Short mmCIF file of C-alpha atoms and ligand atoms in Angstrom, two decimals:
data_model
loop_
_atom_site.label_atom_id
_atom_site.label_comp_id
_atom_site.label_asym_id
_atom_site.label_seq_id
_atom_site.Cartn_x
_atom_site.Cartn_y
_atom_site.Cartn_z
CA UNK A 1 37.34 -59.97 -2.64
CA UNK A 2 38.90 -59.18 -6.01
CA UNK A 3 40.35 -55.90 -4.80
CA UNK A 4 42.39 -56.14 -1.63
CA UNK A 5 42.50 -52.95 0.45
CA UNK A 6 45.89 -51.73 1.66
CA UNK A 7 47.08 -48.37 2.95
CA UNK A 8 50.07 -47.17 0.94
CA UNK A 9 52.83 -45.22 2.66
CA UNK A 10 53.11 -42.11 0.51
CA UNK A 11 56.01 -40.53 2.36
CA UNK A 12 58.71 -40.00 -0.30
CA UNK A 13 56.67 -42.02 -2.81
CA UNK A 14 56.42 -40.72 -6.36
CA UNK A 15 52.92 -40.67 -7.81
CA UNK A 16 52.45 -39.75 -11.46
CA UNK A 17 49.30 -38.46 -13.12
CA UNK A 18 48.65 -37.87 -16.78
CA UNK A 19 45.89 -35.34 -17.49
CA UNK A 20 45.09 -31.70 -16.96
CA UNK A 21 41.32 -31.32 -16.83
CA UNK A 22 38.38 -32.25 -14.55
CA UNK A 23 39.19 -35.91 -13.86
CA UNK A 24 42.78 -34.96 -13.10
CA UNK A 25 41.66 -32.21 -10.72
CA UNK A 26 39.34 -34.61 -8.86
CA UNK A 27 42.12 -37.18 -8.33
CA UNK A 28 44.65 -34.51 -7.41
CA UNK A 29 42.41 -33.07 -4.69
CA UNK A 30 42.70 -36.37 -2.89
CA UNK A 31 46.35 -36.98 -3.74
CA UNK A 32 47.30 -33.57 -2.40
CA UNK A 33 46.26 -34.76 1.05
CA UNK A 34 49.03 -37.37 0.97
CA UNK A 35 52.74 -36.89 1.51
CA UNK A 36 53.59 -38.12 -2.00
CA UNK A 37 55.84 -36.40 -4.48
CA UNK A 38 53.27 -35.64 -7.22
CA UNK A 39 54.24 -35.29 -10.87
CA UNK A 40 51.57 -34.19 -13.35
CA UNK A 41 51.96 -34.49 -17.10
CA UNK A 42 49.66 -32.33 -19.25
CA UNK A 43 50.41 -30.26 -22.33
CA UNK A 44 47.50 -28.07 -21.23
CA UNK A 45 46.52 -27.77 -17.58
CA UNK A 46 43.48 -26.23 -15.89
CA UNK A 47 44.01 -23.11 -13.74
CA UNK A 48 43.66 -25.09 -10.46
CA UNK A 49 46.53 -27.33 -11.46
CA UNK A 50 48.62 -24.36 -12.48
CA UNK A 51 47.95 -22.80 -9.09
CA UNK A 52 48.94 -25.97 -7.23
CA UNK A 53 52.14 -26.14 -9.30
CA UNK A 54 52.93 -22.54 -8.51
CA UNK A 55 52.36 -23.15 -4.80
CA UNK A 56 54.83 -26.03 -4.98
CA UNK A 57 52.26 -28.70 -4.07
CA UNK A 58 53.06 -30.69 -7.23
CA UNK A 59 55.40 -30.62 -10.22
CA UNK A 60 53.76 -29.85 -13.54
CA UNK A 61 55.33 -30.97 -16.81
CA UNK A 62 53.64 -29.36 -19.80
CA UNK A 63 54.05 -32.30 -22.12
CA UNK A 64 52.81 -35.86 -22.58
CA UNK A 65 54.01 -38.65 -20.28
CA UNK A 66 57.08 -40.66 -21.37
CA UNK A 67 58.43 -43.99 -20.22
CA UNK A 68 61.36 -42.59 -18.22
CA UNK A 69 58.94 -40.36 -16.25
CA UNK A 70 57.69 -43.51 -14.56
CA UNK A 71 61.05 -44.56 -13.17
CA UNK A 72 60.66 -45.19 -9.45
CA UNK A 73 56.96 -44.30 -9.43
CA UNK A 74 54.68 -46.14 -6.99
CA UNK A 75 51.41 -45.41 -8.82
CA UNK A 76 50.30 -43.85 -12.05
CA UNK A 77 46.91 -42.36 -12.88
CA UNK A 78 45.63 -42.15 -16.46
CA UNK A 79 43.27 -39.19 -16.13
CA UNK A 80 43.13 -37.72 -19.61
CA UNK A 81 39.49 -38.73 -20.17
CA UNK A 82 40.56 -39.73 -23.67
CA UNK A 83 40.65 -43.42 -24.57
CA UNK A 84 43.67 -43.15 -26.87
CA UNK A 85 45.73 -41.09 -24.42
CA UNK A 86 44.73 -43.30 -21.48
CA UNK A 87 45.75 -46.46 -23.29
CA UNK A 88 49.08 -44.86 -24.17
CA UNK A 89 49.57 -44.19 -20.42
CA UNK A 90 48.50 -47.78 -19.71
CA UNK A 91 51.08 -49.13 -22.16
CA UNK A 92 53.82 -47.09 -20.47
CA UNK A 93 52.69 -48.27 -17.02
CA UNK A 94 52.87 -51.86 -18.16
CA UNK A 95 56.39 -51.45 -19.54
CA UNK A 96 57.56 -49.63 -16.42
CA UNK A 97 55.72 -52.13 -14.17
CA UNK A 98 53.98 -49.38 -12.22
CA UNK A 99 50.48 -49.97 -10.79
CA UNK A 100 47.94 -48.16 -12.94
CA UNK A 101 44.56 -46.58 -12.41
CA UNK A 102 42.56 -45.44 -15.40
CA UNK A 103 39.89 -43.04 -14.24
CA UNK A 104 36.44 -44.59 -14.61
CA UNK A 105 37.81 -47.81 -16.07
CA UNK A 106 37.72 -50.44 -13.35
CA UNK A 107 38.43 -53.38 -15.64
CA UNK A 108 41.64 -52.00 -17.11
CA UNK A 109 42.98 -50.68 -13.79
CA UNK A 110 45.38 -52.45 -11.43
CA UNK A 111 44.01 -50.56 -8.47
CA UNK A 112 41.03 -48.37 -7.69
CA UNK A 113 40.68 -45.45 -5.34
CA UNK A 114 38.03 -46.10 -2.68
CA UNK A 115 35.54 -43.62 -1.32
CA UNK A 116 37.27 -42.11 1.70
CA UNK A 117 36.15 -40.71 5.02
CA UNK A 118 39.05 -38.60 6.19
CA UNK A 119 39.62 -37.97 9.88
CA UNK A 120 43.37 -38.12 9.50
CA UNK A 121 45.01 -40.20 10.98
CA UNK A 122 41.75 -42.17 11.02
CA UNK A 123 40.97 -43.02 7.42
CA UNK A 124 38.06 -45.17 6.33
CA UNK A 125 38.18 -46.56 2.82
CA UNK A 126 34.97 -47.88 1.26
CA UNK A 127 34.95 -50.03 -1.82
CA UNK A 128 32.25 -51.93 -3.68
CA UNK A 129 34.50 -53.29 -6.47
CA UNK A 130 32.64 -50.97 -8.79
CA UNK A 131 29.38 -52.81 -8.14
CA UNK A 132 27.55 -50.01 -6.36
CA UNK A 133 29.20 -46.57 -6.37
CA UNK A 134 25.92 -45.11 -5.10
CA UNK A 135 26.03 -47.38 -2.09
CA UNK A 136 29.65 -46.40 -1.39
CA UNK A 137 28.66 -42.74 -1.45
CA UNK A 138 25.74 -43.46 0.86
CA UNK A 139 27.95 -45.29 3.36
CA UNK A 140 30.46 -42.46 3.18
CA UNK A 141 27.75 -39.88 3.87
CA UNK A 142 26.45 -41.93 6.83
CA UNK A 143 29.92 -42.23 8.33
CA UNK A 144 30.70 -38.56 7.74
CA UNK A 145 27.59 -37.69 9.70
CA UNK A 146 28.32 -40.16 12.50
CA UNK A 147 31.98 -39.58 13.20
CA UNK A 148 32.81 -36.46 15.18
CA UNK A 149 34.96 -34.01 13.27
CA UNK A 150 37.39 -34.03 16.20
CA UNK A 151 38.06 -37.75 15.86
CA UNK A 152 41.25 -37.01 13.95
CA UNK A 153 42.52 -34.78 16.74
CA UNK A 154 41.64 -37.39 19.38
CA UNK A 155 43.52 -40.01 17.41
CA UNK A 156 46.56 -37.76 16.98
CA UNK A 157 46.71 -37.05 20.70
CA UNK A 158 46.20 -40.77 21.37
CA UNK A 159 48.96 -41.73 18.98
CA UNK A 160 51.46 -39.50 20.73
CA UNK A 161 50.45 -41.08 24.03
CA UNK A 162 50.97 -44.67 22.90
CA UNK A 163 54.45 -45.12 24.42
CA UNK A 164 53.11 -44.05 27.84
CA UNK A 165 50.18 -46.46 27.55
CA UNK A 166 52.60 -49.33 27.09
CA UNK A 167 53.04 -49.32 30.85
CA UNK A 168 49.71 -51.16 30.95
CA UNK A 169 49.78 -54.91 30.33
CA UNK A 170 49.09 -55.97 26.73
CA UNK A 171 45.61 -57.19 25.90
CA UNK A 172 42.49 -56.45 27.85
CA UNK A 173 43.90 -53.85 30.25
CA UNK A 174 45.32 -51.78 27.46
CA UNK A 175 42.20 -52.16 25.35
CA UNK A 176 39.99 -51.04 28.20
CA UNK A 177 42.15 -47.92 28.64
CA UNK A 178 41.94 -46.94 24.97
CA UNK A 179 38.26 -47.72 24.83
CA UNK A 180 37.66 -45.37 27.78
CA UNK A 181 39.73 -42.69 26.08
CA UNK A 182 37.99 -42.81 22.71
CA UNK A 183 34.45 -43.25 23.97
CA UNK A 184 34.40 -41.24 27.21
CA UNK A 185 37.40 -39.25 28.47
CA UNK A 186 38.61 -38.06 25.07
CA UNK A 187 35.36 -36.64 23.65
CA UNK A 188 34.40 -35.20 27.07
CA UNK A 189 37.66 -33.29 27.54
CA UNK A 190 38.14 -32.09 24.00
CA UNK A 191 35.84 -29.11 24.30
CA UNK A 192 38.20 -27.70 26.94
CA UNK A 193 41.06 -27.83 24.45
CA UNK A 194 43.93 -30.03 23.45
CA UNK A 195 45.93 -29.45 26.65
CA UNK A 196 42.96 -30.52 28.77
CA UNK A 197 42.65 -33.69 26.72
CA UNK A 198 46.30 -34.53 27.22
CA UNK A 199 45.95 -34.00 30.99
CA UNK A 200 42.79 -36.12 31.08
CA UNK A 201 44.61 -38.87 29.23
CA UNK A 202 47.38 -38.87 31.81
CA UNK A 203 44.89 -39.03 34.67
CA UNK A 204 43.03 -41.85 32.93
CA UNK A 205 46.24 -43.85 32.60
CA UNK A 206 47.02 -43.41 36.29
CA UNK A 207 43.52 -44.60 37.13
CA UNK A 208 43.83 -47.68 34.92
CA UNK A 209 47.27 -48.52 36.29
CA UNK A 210 45.88 -48.48 39.81
CA UNK A 211 43.26 -51.08 38.92
CA UNK A 212 43.84 -54.69 39.84
CA UNK A 213 44.99 -56.91 36.97
CA UNK A 214 42.07 -58.55 35.25
CA UNK A 215 41.16 -62.10 36.12
CA UNK A 216 40.73 -64.67 33.42
CA UNK A 217 37.23 -65.81 32.63
CA UNK A 218 35.68 -68.42 30.38
CA UNK A 219 32.45 -68.02 28.49
CA UNK A 220 31.03 -71.23 27.11
CA UNK A 221 29.08 -69.90 24.16
CA UNK A 222 26.78 -71.58 21.69
CA UNK A 223 27.51 -70.75 18.06
CA UNK A 224 24.17 -72.12 16.87
CA UNK A 225 23.76 -74.47 13.92
CA UNK A 226 25.83 -72.46 11.43
CA UNK A 227 23.89 -69.51 10.04
CA UNK A 228 25.58 -66.45 11.65
CA UNK A 229 22.16 -64.85 12.02
CA UNK A 230 21.23 -67.61 14.43
CA UNK A 231 23.94 -66.50 16.84
CA UNK A 232 22.60 -64.75 19.93
CA UNK A 233 23.41 -61.08 20.41
CA UNK A 234 25.14 -62.03 23.63
CA UNK A 235 27.41 -64.59 21.95
CA UNK A 236 28.19 -62.08 19.28
CA UNK A 237 29.26 -59.53 21.85
CA UNK A 238 31.33 -62.08 23.75
CA UNK A 239 33.14 -62.95 20.50
CA UNK A 240 33.75 -59.32 19.84
CA UNK A 241 35.36 -58.86 23.26
CA UNK A 242 37.31 -62.10 23.55
CA UNK A 243 41.07 -62.28 23.90
CA UNK A 244 41.09 -65.94 22.97
CA UNK A 245 38.52 -68.01 21.08
CA UNK A 246 38.74 -71.79 21.32
CA UNK A 247 36.37 -73.22 18.76
CA UNK A 248 35.12 -76.56 17.58
CA UNK A 249 35.31 -77.84 14.04
CA UNK A 250 31.56 -77.44 13.56
CA UNK A 251 31.64 -73.67 14.05
CA UNK A 252 31.26 -71.99 10.66
CA UNK A 253 33.93 -69.60 9.33
CA UNK A 254 31.35 -66.81 8.97
CA UNK A 255 30.89 -66.90 12.75
CA UNK A 256 34.62 -66.93 13.49
CA UNK A 257 34.88 -63.77 11.38
CA UNK A 258 32.94 -61.97 14.12
CA UNK A 259 35.77 -62.29 16.61
CA UNK A 260 38.09 -59.35 17.16
CA UNK A 261 40.87 -59.31 14.60
CA UNK A 262 43.50 -59.38 17.37
CA UNK A 263 41.89 -62.31 19.19
CA UNK A 264 43.90 -65.49 19.36
CA UNK A 265 41.88 -68.09 17.45
CA UNK A 266 42.55 -71.66 18.55
CA UNK A 267 40.93 -74.65 16.90
CA UNK A 268 40.06 -77.45 19.27
CA UNK A 269 39.72 -79.54 16.10
CA UNK A 270 37.30 -81.93 17.73
CA UNK A 271 35.21 -84.11 15.49
CA UNK A 272 32.32 -86.39 16.33
CA UNK A 273 34.59 -89.37 15.82
CA UNK A 274 38.36 -89.51 16.01
CA UNK A 275 39.12 -86.33 17.92
CA UNK A 276 42.36 -84.71 16.79
CA UNK A 277 42.73 -83.12 20.23
CA UNK A 278 41.77 -85.05 23.33
CA UNK A 279 39.24 -83.68 25.78
CA UNK A 280 42.00 -83.48 28.39
CA UNK A 281 44.08 -81.34 26.00
CA UNK A 282 41.14 -79.02 25.40
CA UNK A 283 40.50 -78.67 29.13
CA UNK A 284 44.18 -77.90 29.69
CA UNK A 285 44.15 -75.31 26.90
CA UNK A 286 41.13 -73.51 28.36
CA UNK A 287 42.67 -73.49 31.84
CA UNK A 288 46.05 -72.29 30.57
CA UNK A 289 44.58 -69.38 28.61
CA UNK A 290 42.15 -68.23 31.29
CA UNK A 291 44.75 -68.81 33.99
CA UNK A 292 47.00 -66.32 32.20
CA UNK A 293 44.28 -63.68 32.59
CA UNK A 294 42.63 -63.96 29.17
CA UNK A 295 38.94 -63.56 28.47
CA UNK A 296 38.31 -66.88 26.78
CA UNK A 297 35.31 -67.72 24.65
CA UNK A 298 34.90 -71.45 24.32
CA UNK A 299 32.74 -71.62 21.23
CA UNK A 300 30.74 -74.75 20.55
CA UNK A 301 28.40 -75.62 17.71
CA UNK A 302 24.69 -75.43 18.53
CA UNK A 303 24.05 -75.21 22.26
CA UNK A 304 27.04 -75.77 24.55
CA UNK A 305 24.86 -77.80 26.89
CA UNK A 306 23.83 -80.38 24.30
CA UNK A 307 26.26 -83.25 23.64
CA UNK A 308 29.21 -80.95 23.92
CA UNK A 309 31.08 -82.25 26.98
CA UNK A 310 30.43 -78.98 28.73
CA UNK A 311 30.59 -80.41 32.24
CA UNK A 312 34.09 -81.72 31.81
CA UNK A 313 35.30 -78.30 30.74
CA UNK A 314 33.44 -76.59 33.57
CA UNK A 315 34.93 -78.99 36.09
CA UNK A 316 38.39 -78.17 34.78
CA UNK A 317 37.65 -74.46 35.36
CA UNK A 318 36.30 -75.12 38.83
CA UNK A 319 39.36 -77.14 39.74
CA UNK A 320 41.48 -74.07 38.94
CA UNK A 321 39.15 -71.47 40.43
CA UNK A 322 38.42 -69.96 37.06
CA UNK A 323 35.14 -68.10 36.79
CA UNK A 324 32.88 -69.08 33.91
CA UNK A 325 29.50 -68.36 32.42
CA UNK A 326 27.34 -69.98 29.76
CA UNK A 327 25.63 -68.43 26.77
CA UNK A 328 23.11 -70.84 25.30
CA UNK A 329 22.79 -71.38 21.57
CA UNK A 330 20.27 -72.76 19.12
CA UNK A 331 20.74 -76.48 19.07
CA UNK A 332 20.71 -78.57 15.88
CA UNK A 333 17.36 -80.12 16.86
CA UNK A 334 15.65 -76.72 16.82
CA UNK A 335 17.23 -75.68 13.54
CA UNK A 336 16.42 -79.04 11.94
CA UNK A 337 12.79 -79.02 13.07
CA UNK A 338 12.52 -75.50 11.65
CA UNK A 339 13.92 -76.75 8.36
CA UNK A 340 11.17 -79.38 8.24
CA UNK A 341 8.51 -76.80 9.05
CA UNK A 342 7.61 -78.90 12.09
CA UNK A 343 7.56 -78.47 15.83
CA UNK A 344 9.35 -80.85 18.14
CA UNK A 345 6.31 -81.28 20.37
CA UNK A 346 2.70 -81.20 19.31
CA UNK A 347 -0.55 -81.40 21.21
CA UNK A 348 -2.07 -84.82 20.79
CA UNK A 349 1.00 -86.27 19.08
CA UNK A 350 3.85 -86.21 21.57
CA UNK A 351 4.17 -84.68 25.01
CA UNK A 352 7.91 -85.16 25.09
CA UNK A 353 10.72 -84.93 22.59
CA UNK A 354 14.02 -86.53 23.31
CA UNK A 355 17.54 -85.42 22.52
CA UNK A 356 19.49 -88.61 21.97
CA UNK A 357 23.09 -89.25 20.95
CA UNK A 358 23.71 -91.93 18.34
CA UNK A 359 27.24 -92.14 19.70
CA UNK A 360 26.47 -94.47 22.57
CA UNK A 361 23.01 -95.83 21.86
CA UNK A 362 24.50 -99.27 22.23
CA UNK A 363 24.09 -98.73 25.97
CA UNK A 364 20.38 -98.03 25.67
CA UNK A 365 18.18 -100.18 27.85
CA UNK A 366 15.21 -102.14 26.50
CA UNK A 367 12.64 -99.84 28.06
CA UNK A 368 14.27 -96.83 26.36
CA UNK A 369 13.91 -98.51 22.98
CA UNK A 370 10.36 -99.52 23.79
CA UNK A 371 9.33 -95.98 24.57
CA UNK A 372 11.11 -94.59 21.51
CA UNK A 373 9.29 -97.16 19.34
CA UNK A 374 5.83 -95.93 20.38
CA UNK A 375 3.74 -94.27 17.66
CA UNK A 376 3.97 -90.47 17.63
CA UNK A 377 7.33 -90.37 19.48
CA UNK A 378 9.76 -87.70 18.39
CA UNK A 379 13.48 -87.95 18.99
CA UNK A 380 16.33 -85.80 17.72
CA UNK A 381 19.27 -88.11 17.26
CA UNK A 382 22.64 -86.34 17.23
CA UNK A 383 25.63 -88.05 15.63
CA UNK A 384 23.19 -90.66 14.38
CA UNK A 385 24.41 -91.37 10.84
CA UNK A 386 26.76 -94.24 11.65
CA UNK A 387 24.37 -95.90 14.04
CA UNK A 388 21.40 -95.72 11.62
CA UNK A 389 21.24 -99.42 10.88
CA UNK A 390 21.56 -100.35 14.52
CA UNK A 391 18.89 -97.84 15.55
CA UNK A 392 16.56 -99.11 12.86
CA UNK A 393 17.04 -102.71 13.96
CA UNK A 394 16.36 -101.94 17.61
CA UNK A 395 13.29 -99.83 16.94
CA UNK A 396 11.72 -102.40 14.61
CA UNK A 397 12.48 -105.11 17.13
CA UNK A 398 10.63 -103.12 19.78
CA UNK A 399 7.56 -102.78 17.59
CA UNK A 400 8.05 -99.45 15.79
CA UNK A 401 6.01 -99.15 12.58
CA UNK A 402 8.22 -99.57 9.49
CA UNK A 403 6.56 -96.57 7.92
CA UNK A 404 7.48 -94.28 10.85
CA UNK A 405 8.74 -91.08 9.25
CA UNK A 406 12.44 -90.30 9.66
CA UNK A 407 14.03 -87.10 8.38
CA UNK A 408 17.69 -86.25 8.26
CA UNK A 409 18.70 -82.63 8.08
CA UNK A 410 22.25 -82.07 6.93
CA UNK A 411 23.95 -78.70 7.48
CA UNK A 412 20.79 -77.30 9.05
CA UNK A 413 20.44 -73.51 8.57
CA UNK A 414 23.33 -73.28 6.12
CA UNK A 415 23.01 -72.55 2.39
CA UNK A 416 23.98 -76.16 1.65
CA UNK A 417 21.27 -77.56 3.90
CA UNK A 418 19.73 -80.81 2.63
CA UNK A 419 16.74 -82.70 3.88
CA UNK A 420 16.48 -86.43 3.45
CA UNK A 421 12.91 -87.59 4.00
CA UNK A 422 12.50 -91.32 4.45
CA UNK A 423 10.95 -93.97 6.69
CA UNK A 424 12.33 -96.26 9.32
CA UNK A 425 12.16 -99.22 6.91
CA UNK A 426 14.14 -97.37 4.24
CA UNK A 427 16.55 -95.52 6.53
CA UNK A 428 19.87 -97.33 5.97
CA UNK A 429 19.42 -97.60 2.20
CA UNK A 430 18.28 -93.98 1.90
CA UNK A 431 21.25 -92.81 3.93
CA UNK A 432 23.66 -94.74 1.81
CA UNK A 433 22.17 -93.41 -1.42
CA UNK A 434 22.20 -89.81 -0.20
CA UNK A 435 25.86 -89.96 0.90
CA UNK A 436 25.53 -87.07 3.34
CA UNK A 437 28.94 -85.67 4.15
CA UNK A 438 28.13 -82.79 6.53
CA UNK A 439 26.82 -82.89 10.10
CA UNK A 440 23.31 -84.32 10.06
CA UNK A 441 20.58 -84.61 12.60
CA UNK A 442 18.15 -87.51 12.50
CA UNK A 443 14.60 -86.64 13.44
CA UNK A 444 12.70 -89.75 14.31
CA UNK A 445 8.93 -89.39 13.95
CA UNK A 446 8.95 -86.22 11.86
CA UNK A 447 8.44 -85.77 8.13
CA UNK A 448 8.88 -82.47 6.31
CA UNK A 449 5.61 -80.60 6.32
CA UNK A 450 4.13 -80.06 2.87
CA UNK A 451 7.65 -79.62 1.63
CA UNK A 452 7.13 -77.08 -1.13
CA UNK A 453 5.47 -74.67 1.27
CA UNK A 454 7.66 -75.16 4.31
CA UNK A 455 11.18 -75.57 3.02
CA UNK A 456 13.26 -72.46 2.39
CA UNK A 457 14.00 -71.78 -1.26
CA UNK A 458 17.71 -72.51 -1.31
CA UNK A 459 18.28 -75.86 0.39
CA UNK A 460 17.98 -79.00 -1.65
CA UNK A 461 15.60 -81.73 -0.77
CA UNK A 462 15.93 -85.38 -1.52
CA UNK A 463 13.08 -87.79 -1.00
CA UNK A 464 14.07 -91.43 -1.02
N1 SAH B 501 26.08 -78.91 20.70
C1 SAH B 501 25.61 -79.26 19.39
C2 SAH B 501 25.67 -80.74 19.13
C3 SAH B 501 27.05 -81.31 19.07
S1 SAH B 501 27.07 -83.00 18.66
C4 SAH B 501 24.18 -78.72 19.23
O1 SAH B 501 23.58 -78.30 20.21
O2 SAH B 501 23.67 -78.73 18.11
C5 SAH B 501 27.38 -82.92 16.93
C6 SAH B 501 26.15 -83.35 16.16
O3 SAH B 501 25.21 -82.30 16.14
C7 SAH B 501 26.39 -83.67 14.70
O4 SAH B 501 26.88 -84.98 14.54
C8 SAH B 501 24.99 -83.53 14.14
O5 SAH B 501 24.20 -84.65 14.45
C9 SAH B 501 24.46 -82.38 14.95
N2 SAH B 501 24.61 -81.08 14.26
C10 SAH B 501 25.38 -80.05 14.62
N3 SAH B 501 25.24 -79.03 13.76
C11 SAH B 501 24.35 -79.44 12.83
C12 SAH B 501 23.76 -78.83 11.70
N4 SAH B 501 24.09 -77.60 11.31
N5 SAH B 501 22.88 -79.55 10.98
C13 SAH B 501 22.54 -80.78 11.35
N6 SAH B 501 23.06 -81.39 12.42
C14 SAH B 501 23.95 -80.74 13.15
#
């Protein structure tokens, strides 16, 4: 984001414009909607500008801009449509340290004016950093068509009612009230006039105040393997409605972006090894937030029910009578198999596929190793990088073929996804050479299918 959007308070601000023809008129039409003190400098001005000056909407100076004209100005527009005159304005702006816009010259401007959908006090600004003005216009047209013309009026009535609404508790209760107003009560009552809307708003508040305070609730939601498009619609909605999001380190920033801006975002900072927050701390955090009445989304990478210590967190909720629900997610094994172009089970090859954790394979019994070592077996080994040498040793000892295919998928589903295709015999050496640094899933018994055809275009592939 090269251009950062802000809304400038124009009350008592001085905005200066140099120019008196078409470009100046276009900018002034918008500027006249603000509360700014507008000063226009133009030796010759078009009739519209003269009329605005006469009506007292702006001050017209029939001469070129000078340095002292910029004293105290918040913004200056160079709108002469003449390169020499515009660069003279630019030079003055630089000396006076006033933010400058040169009409139709993005590169030389300090700020740009976005496309605007105006439902004052609701204002939507659309910018494309100059990349696609046509797209900005299209979005503007779509929004103009979608937003009721009365939205501004609804918002003005709502704004005046804000102090009264503060009698509702902060957070969910207050949000639910406003959401009812803007989506139901407000639009429905508006046709009967402004007074009816104000009365309806009062009645709505009374109704909401009578409701019992909301109970906290925890949703254990799967964030999927990383690609935001692999999030379920349900998880997306839960994120959008959450008061508090407690997320694991593996959850990608693009997914966290989907949470409400006002949501409290808490990192549980847990890593596969060396947790920075203990499980007991995380349980306590969930219970404390939900206990205070918050709608908590406990967001976990992949599926919350796969190697994610879900039961411990559920038990903590149960111990405190906190209601919970689970939204499943796409687990790393599914995303990694997809990256290989393979299925986890296949007729005639394997009738079962196992999800295994490399974290405590040391406790695996002999018969487990024996069955994993059988030809055609498929296992998805989570957290398996560190244990690779140990796993290899055990499998070979229990008769696995050295040329058994093993694939590691790092950052499955993300743009930096890498696939390491190797064999059981080569596994430790291949892993060392590849120096994978992201989360990686080991797929025992699977090789990438005809790699060129199956692999997506972006991710890199390394065959060792
Ligand atoms: N609940 C998660 C697993 C958590 S255990 C799930 O269902 O996917 C953490 C391990 O998952 C990592 O060590 C890695 O082995 C695997 N993993 C998670 N995200 C991954 C990804 N995007 N690509 C590859 N492996 C991943």
